[in-house]
């Protein structure tokens, strides 16, 4: 009887563990906080888009917070600016870029 109880106990623990692991993976794959920054060529420069689970939530073809429609001068600056925006979104902050933040990714002589 003891051997049968031990086997039943192990079976129950295995089932609970399998259900728990399955639940963790399903929650992780449905995480609404999964963001991705992708760059693209825009005119004679670069832009970025931010997707959330494959859906575009921000499309930025031009440098934000400056006058005129000027694309980012290079892919790196577009990507870095997009990453700043994603960090703000994850922190529940306003995703707008300030000139000070922009100066961290692009030299003011480039825009």
Short mmCIF file of N, CA and C in Angstrom, two decimals:
data_model
loop_
_atom_site.label_atom_id
_atom_site.label_comp_id
_atom_site.label_asym_id
_atom_site.label_seq_id
_atom_site.Cartn_x
_atom_site.Cartn_y
_atom_site.Cartn_z
N UNK A 1 0.81 -1.19 0.00
CA UNK A 1 0.00 0.00 0.00
C UNK A 1 0.86 1.26 0.00
N UNK A 2 1.98 1.26 0.70
CA UNK A 2 2.86 2.41 0.78
C UNK A 2 3.48 2.69 -0.58
N UNK A 3 3.84 1.64 -1.29
CA UNK A 3 4.42 1.81 -2.61
C UNK A 3 3.39 2.42 -3.57
N UNK A 4 2.14 1.99 -3.43
CA UNK A 4 1.07 2.50 -4.28
C UNK A 4 0.80 3.99 -3.95
N UNK A 5 0.85 4.36 -2.69
CA UNK A 5 0.63 5.75 -2.28
C UNK A 5 1.77 6.64 -2.78
N UNK A 6 2.99 6.13 -2.71
CA UNK A 6 4.13 6.90 -3.19
C UNK A 6 4.04 7.12 -4.70
N UNK A 7 3.64 6.09 -5.43
CA UNK A 7 3.49 6.20 -6.87
C UNK A 7 2.39 7.19 -7.22
N UNK A 8 1.28 7.14 -6.50
CA UNK A 8 0.19 8.09 -6.74
C UNK A 8 0.63 9.51 -6.43
N UNK A 9 1.36 9.68 -5.34
CA UNK A 9 1.85 11.00 -4.96
C UNK A 9 2.78 11.58 -6.02
N UNK A 10 3.68 10.75 -6.54
CA UNK A 10 4.59 11.19 -7.60
C UNK A 10 3.83 11.54 -8.88
N UNK A 11 2.81 10.78 -9.18
CA UNK A 11 2.00 11.06 -10.37
C UNK A 11 1.30 12.40 -10.24
N UNK A 12 0.75 12.68 -9.07
CA UNK A 12 0.06 13.94 -8.83
C UNK A 12 1.05 15.10 -8.92
N UNK A 13 2.21 14.96 -8.33
CA UNK A 13 3.23 16.01 -8.38
C UNK A 13 3.67 16.24 -9.82
N UNK A 14 3.84 15.18 -10.60
CA UNK A 14 4.24 15.31 -12.00
C UNK A 14 3.18 16.06 -12.81
N UNK A 15 1.92 15.74 -12.55
CA UNK A 15 0.83 16.42 -13.27
C UNK A 15 0.81 17.90 -12.91
N UNK A 16 0.93 18.22 -11.63
CA UNK A 16 0.93 19.62 -11.18
C UNK A 16 2.11 20.36 -11.80
N UNK A 17 3.26 19.75 -11.82
CA UNK A 17 4.45 20.38 -12.41
C UNK A 17 4.26 20.61 -13.90
N UNK A 18 3.73 19.63 -14.62
CA UNK A 18 3.50 19.77 -16.05
C UNK A 18 2.50 20.89 -16.35
N UNK A 19 1.43 20.96 -15.58
CA UNK A 19 0.43 22.01 -15.77
C UNK A 19 1.04 23.38 -15.47
N UNK A 20 1.84 23.47 -14.41
CA UNK A 20 2.47 24.74 -14.05
C UNK A 20 3.41 25.22 -15.14
N UNK A 21 4.25 24.36 -15.65
CA UNK A 21 5.20 24.72 -16.70
C UNK A 21 4.44 25.12 -17.96
N UNK A 22 3.41 24.39 -18.30
CA UNK A 22 2.59 24.71 -19.47
C UNK A 22 1.95 26.08 -19.32
N UNK A 23 1.45 26.39 -18.12
CA UNK A 23 0.83 27.68 -17.86
C UNK A 23 1.85 28.81 -18.00
N UNK A 24 3.05 28.61 -17.47
CA UNK A 24 4.07 29.65 -17.56
C UNK A 24 4.43 29.95 -19.01
N UNK A 25 4.56 28.93 -19.83
CA UNK A 25 4.89 29.16 -21.24
C UNK A 25 3.75 29.84 -21.98
N UNK A 26 2.51 29.49 -21.66
CA UNK A 26 1.39 30.12 -22.36
C UNK A 26 1.26 31.58 -21.95
N UNK A 27 1.52 31.91 -20.70
CA UNK A 27 1.46 33.30 -20.25
C UNK A 27 2.57 34.09 -20.91
N UNK A 28 3.76 33.53 -21.00
CA UNK A 28 4.91 34.21 -21.59
C UNK A 28 4.65 34.53 -23.06
N UNK A 29 4.05 33.62 -23.79
CA UNK A 29 3.83 33.85 -25.21
C UNK A 29 2.71 34.85 -25.46
N UNK A 30 1.85 35.09 -24.48
CA UNK A 30 0.77 36.06 -24.63
C UNK A 30 1.11 37.39 -23.97
N UNK A 31 2.34 37.57 -23.58
CA UNK A 31 2.78 38.79 -22.90
C UNK A 31 2.57 40.01 -23.78
N UNK A 32 1.72 40.95 -23.36
CA UNK A 32 1.48 42.13 -24.19
C UNK A 32 2.65 43.11 -24.20
N UNK A 33 3.65 42.86 -23.39
CA UNK A 33 4.79 43.76 -23.31
C UNK A 33 5.90 43.45 -24.28
N UNK A 34 5.67 42.52 -25.20
CA UNK A 34 6.72 42.16 -26.15
C UNK A 34 6.74 43.19 -27.27
N UNK A 35 7.83 43.96 -27.33
CA UNK A 35 7.98 45.02 -28.32
C UNK A 35 9.21 44.73 -29.17
N UNK A 36 9.18 45.20 -30.40
CA UNK A 36 10.30 45.02 -31.29
C UNK A 36 10.51 46.32 -32.07
N UNK A 37 11.76 46.75 -32.21
CA UNK A 37 12.08 47.94 -32.99
C UNK A 37 12.72 47.47 -34.29
N UNK A 38 12.18 47.95 -35.40
CA UNK A 38 12.72 47.61 -36.71
C UNK A 38 13.02 48.91 -37.45
N UNK A 39 14.14 48.97 -38.13
CA UNK A 39 14.49 50.15 -38.91
C UNK A 39 14.14 49.92 -40.38
N UNK A 40 13.99 51.02 -41.10
CA UNK A 40 13.72 50.95 -42.53
C UNK A 40 14.25 52.21 -43.19
N UNK A 41 14.53 52.13 -44.48
CA UNK A 41 15.00 53.30 -45.21
C UNK A 41 13.81 54.22 -45.46
N UNK A 42 14.05 55.51 -45.24
CA UNK A 42 13.00 56.52 -45.40
C UNK A 42 13.60 57.69 -46.16
N UNK A 43 13.19 57.85 -47.39
CA UNK A 43 13.77 58.92 -48.22
C UNK A 43 15.27 58.70 -48.35
N UNK A 44 16.05 59.72 -47.99
CA UNK A 44 17.51 59.58 -48.06
C UNK A 44 18.10 59.27 -46.69
N UNK A 45 17.30 58.71 -45.80
CA UNK A 45 17.78 58.36 -44.46
C UNK A 45 17.07 57.13 -43.93
N UNK A 46 16.77 57.16 -42.63
CA UNK A 46 16.21 56.00 -41.95
C UNK A 46 15.04 56.39 -41.07
N UNK A 47 14.18 55.42 -40.80
CA UNK A 47 13.08 55.55 -39.86
C UNK A 47 13.01 54.29 -39.02
N UNK A 48 12.04 54.23 -38.11
CA UNK A 48 11.85 53.02 -37.32
C UNK A 48 10.37 52.77 -37.10
N UNK A 49 10.06 51.53 -36.81
CA UNK A 49 8.72 51.19 -36.39
C UNK A 49 8.82 50.31 -35.16
N UNK A 50 7.82 50.43 -34.30
CA UNK A 50 7.75 49.61 -33.09
C UNK A 50 6.53 48.72 -33.24
N UNK A 51 6.76 47.43 -33.06
CA UNK A 51 5.66 46.48 -33.13
C UNK A 51 5.45 45.86 -31.76
N UNK A 52 4.21 45.49 -31.53
CA UNK A 52 3.84 44.76 -30.32
C UNK A 52 3.15 43.49 -30.80
N UNK A 53 3.78 42.36 -30.58
CA UNK A 53 3.30 41.07 -31.04
C UNK A 53 2.96 41.10 -32.54
N UNK A 54 3.85 41.71 -33.32
CA UNK A 54 3.70 41.73 -34.76
C UNK A 54 2.81 42.84 -35.31
N UNK A 55 2.15 43.60 -34.45
CA UNK A 55 1.27 44.69 -34.90
C UNK A 55 2.01 46.02 -34.74
N UNK A 56 2.06 46.82 -35.80
CA UNK A 56 2.75 48.11 -35.75
C UNK A 56 1.96 49.05 -34.85
N UNK A 57 2.65 49.57 -33.81
CA UNK A 57 2.00 50.54 -32.92
C UNK A 57 2.57 51.94 -33.09
N UNK A 58 3.80 52.04 -33.59
CA UNK A 58 4.41 53.34 -33.89
C UNK A 58 5.19 53.21 -35.18
N UNK A 59 4.93 54.13 -36.10
CA UNK A 59 5.67 54.20 -37.36
C UNK A 59 6.29 55.59 -37.42
N UNK A 60 7.61 55.67 -37.33
CA UNK A 60 8.31 56.96 -37.27
C UNK A 60 9.24 57.08 -38.47
N UNK A 61 8.76 57.73 -39.52
CA UNK A 61 9.55 57.89 -40.75
C UNK A 61 10.54 59.04 -40.66
N UNK A 62 10.27 59.99 -39.73
CA UNK A 62 11.09 61.18 -39.61
C UNK A 62 11.53 61.39 -38.17
N UNK A 63 12.55 62.18 -37.99
CA UNK A 63 13.05 62.49 -36.65
C UNK A 63 11.95 63.25 -35.89
N UNK A 64 11.57 62.74 -34.73
CA UNK A 64 10.54 63.43 -33.96
C UNK A 64 11.09 64.68 -33.27
N UNK A 65 10.21 65.57 -32.90
CA UNK A 65 10.46 66.77 -32.09
C UNK A 65 11.33 67.83 -32.75
N UNK A 66 11.51 67.75 -34.05
CA UNK A 66 12.20 68.84 -34.76
C UNK A 66 11.30 69.27 -35.92
N UNK A 67 11.47 70.51 -36.37
CA UNK A 67 10.67 71.02 -37.48
C UNK A 67 11.06 70.35 -38.78
N UNK A 68 10.07 70.12 -39.59
CA UNK A 68 10.32 69.56 -40.91
C UNK A 68 10.30 68.05 -40.92
N UNK A 69 10.33 67.50 -42.10
CA UNK A 69 10.33 66.05 -42.28
C UNK A 69 11.73 65.59 -42.65
N UNK A 70 12.53 65.32 -41.64
CA UNK A 70 13.92 64.89 -41.84
C UNK A 70 14.07 63.46 -41.33
N UNK A 71 14.45 62.52 -42.19
CA UNK A 71 14.68 61.16 -41.73
C UNK A 71 15.94 61.11 -40.85
N UNK A 72 16.07 60.04 -40.10
CA UNK A 72 17.28 59.85 -39.30
C UNK A 72 18.47 59.72 -40.25
N UNK A 73 19.63 60.27 -39.87
CA UNK A 73 20.78 60.25 -40.78
C UNK A 73 21.38 58.87 -41.00
N UNK A 74 21.17 57.96 -40.04
CA UNK A 74 21.72 56.62 -40.18
C UNK A 74 20.85 55.61 -39.43
N UNK A 75 21.06 54.36 -39.72
CA UNK A 75 20.25 53.30 -39.13
C UNK A 75 20.45 53.23 -37.60
N UNK A 76 21.68 53.44 -37.16
CA UNK A 76 21.98 53.35 -35.72
C UNK A 76 21.17 54.37 -34.92
N UNK A 77 21.10 55.60 -35.39
CA UNK A 77 20.36 56.62 -34.64
C UNK A 77 18.87 56.32 -34.62
N UNK A 78 18.33 55.78 -35.71
CA UNK A 78 16.91 55.40 -35.74
C UNK A 78 16.64 54.28 -34.74
N UNK A 79 17.51 53.29 -34.72
CA UNK A 79 17.35 52.16 -33.81
C UNK A 79 17.46 52.59 -32.35
N UNK A 80 18.46 53.40 -32.03
CA UNK A 80 18.65 53.86 -30.66
C UNK A 80 17.47 54.71 -30.18
N UNK A 81 16.94 55.55 -31.05
CA UNK A 81 15.78 56.36 -30.68
C UNK A 81 14.57 55.47 -30.45
N UNK A 82 14.37 54.49 -31.33
CA UNK A 82 13.28 53.53 -31.14
C UNK A 82 13.39 52.77 -29.84
N UNK A 83 14.61 52.42 -29.45
CA UNK A 83 14.81 51.71 -28.18
C UNK A 83 14.49 52.59 -26.98
N UNK A 84 14.75 53.89 -27.08
CA UNK A 84 14.38 54.81 -26.01
C UNK A 84 12.86 54.84 -25.85
N UNK A 85 12.16 54.89 -26.99
CA UNK A 85 10.70 54.91 -26.96
C UNK A 85 10.15 53.63 -26.33
N UNK A 86 10.70 52.48 -26.70
CA UNK A 86 10.25 51.21 -26.13
C UNK A 86 10.48 51.19 -24.62
N UNK A 87 11.62 51.68 -24.17
CA UNK A 87 11.89 51.73 -22.72
C UNK A 87 10.84 52.59 -22.01
N UNK A 88 10.46 53.69 -22.63
CA UNK A 88 9.44 54.56 -22.04
C UNK A 88 8.08 53.85 -21.99
N UNK A 89 7.74 53.14 -23.05
CA UNK A 89 6.47 52.41 -23.08
C UNK A 89 6.45 51.36 -21.97
N UNK A 90 7.53 50.62 -21.83
CA UNK A 90 7.60 49.59 -20.80
C UNK A 90 7.50 50.17 -19.39
N UNK A 91 7.94 51.41 -19.23
CA UNK A 91 7.88 52.08 -17.92
C UNK A 91 6.60 52.89 -17.75
N UNK A 92 5.65 52.69 -18.65
CA UNK A 92 4.38 53.43 -18.63
C UNK A 92 4.58 54.94 -18.64
N UNK A 93 5.55 55.39 -19.42
CA UNK A 93 5.83 56.81 -19.57
C UNK A 93 5.32 57.29 -20.92
N UNK A 94 5.22 58.60 -21.06
CA UNK A 94 4.87 59.20 -22.35
C UNK A 94 5.98 58.84 -23.34
N UNK A 95 5.64 58.22 -24.47
CA UNK A 95 6.68 57.78 -25.40
C UNK A 95 7.30 58.88 -26.27
N UNK A 96 6.88 60.12 -26.05
CA UNK A 96 7.44 61.22 -26.84
C UNK A 96 8.93 61.39 -26.56
N UNK A 97 9.65 61.78 -27.59
CA UNK A 97 11.09 62.01 -27.47
C UNK A 97 11.34 63.49 -27.25
N UNK A 98 12.25 63.81 -26.35
CA UNK A 98 12.64 65.20 -26.11
C UNK A 98 13.91 65.50 -26.90
N UNK A 99 14.21 66.78 -27.05
CA UNK A 99 15.45 67.16 -27.73
C UNK A 99 16.67 66.62 -27.00
N UNK A 100 16.62 66.62 -25.67
CA UNK A 100 17.75 66.10 -24.89
C UNK A 100 17.98 64.61 -25.18
N UNK A 101 16.89 63.85 -25.27
CA UNK A 101 17.02 62.42 -25.57
C UNK A 101 17.50 62.23 -27.01
N UNK A 102 17.02 63.06 -27.90
CA UNK A 102 17.43 62.98 -29.29
C UNK A 102 18.93 63.25 -29.44
N UNK A 103 19.43 64.19 -28.66
CA UNK A 103 20.86 64.52 -28.71
C UNK A 103 21.74 63.35 -28.27
N UNK A 104 21.17 62.38 -27.55
CA UNK A 104 21.94 61.19 -27.14
C UNK A 104 22.14 60.24 -28.31
N UNK A 105 21.29 60.33 -29.32
CA UNK A 105 21.38 59.40 -30.45
C UNK A 105 21.85 60.05 -31.73
N UNK A 106 21.65 61.38 -31.84
CA UNK A 106 22.03 62.10 -33.06
C UNK A 106 22.70 63.40 -32.68
N UNK A 107 23.75 63.73 -33.35
CA UNK A 107 24.38 65.04 -33.14
C UNK A 107 23.46 66.12 -33.72
N UNK A 108 23.30 67.22 -33.01
CA UNK A 108 22.40 68.28 -33.48
C UNK A 108 22.82 68.83 -34.84
N UNK A 109 24.05 68.61 -35.24
CA UNK A 109 24.49 69.07 -36.56
C UNK A 109 23.95 68.17 -37.67
N UNK A 110 23.41 67.01 -37.28
CA UNK A 110 22.91 66.06 -38.28
C UNK A 110 21.43 66.28 -38.59
N UNK A 111 20.77 67.18 -37.87
CA UNK A 111 19.36 67.44 -38.18
C UNK A 111 19.05 68.87 -38.23
#
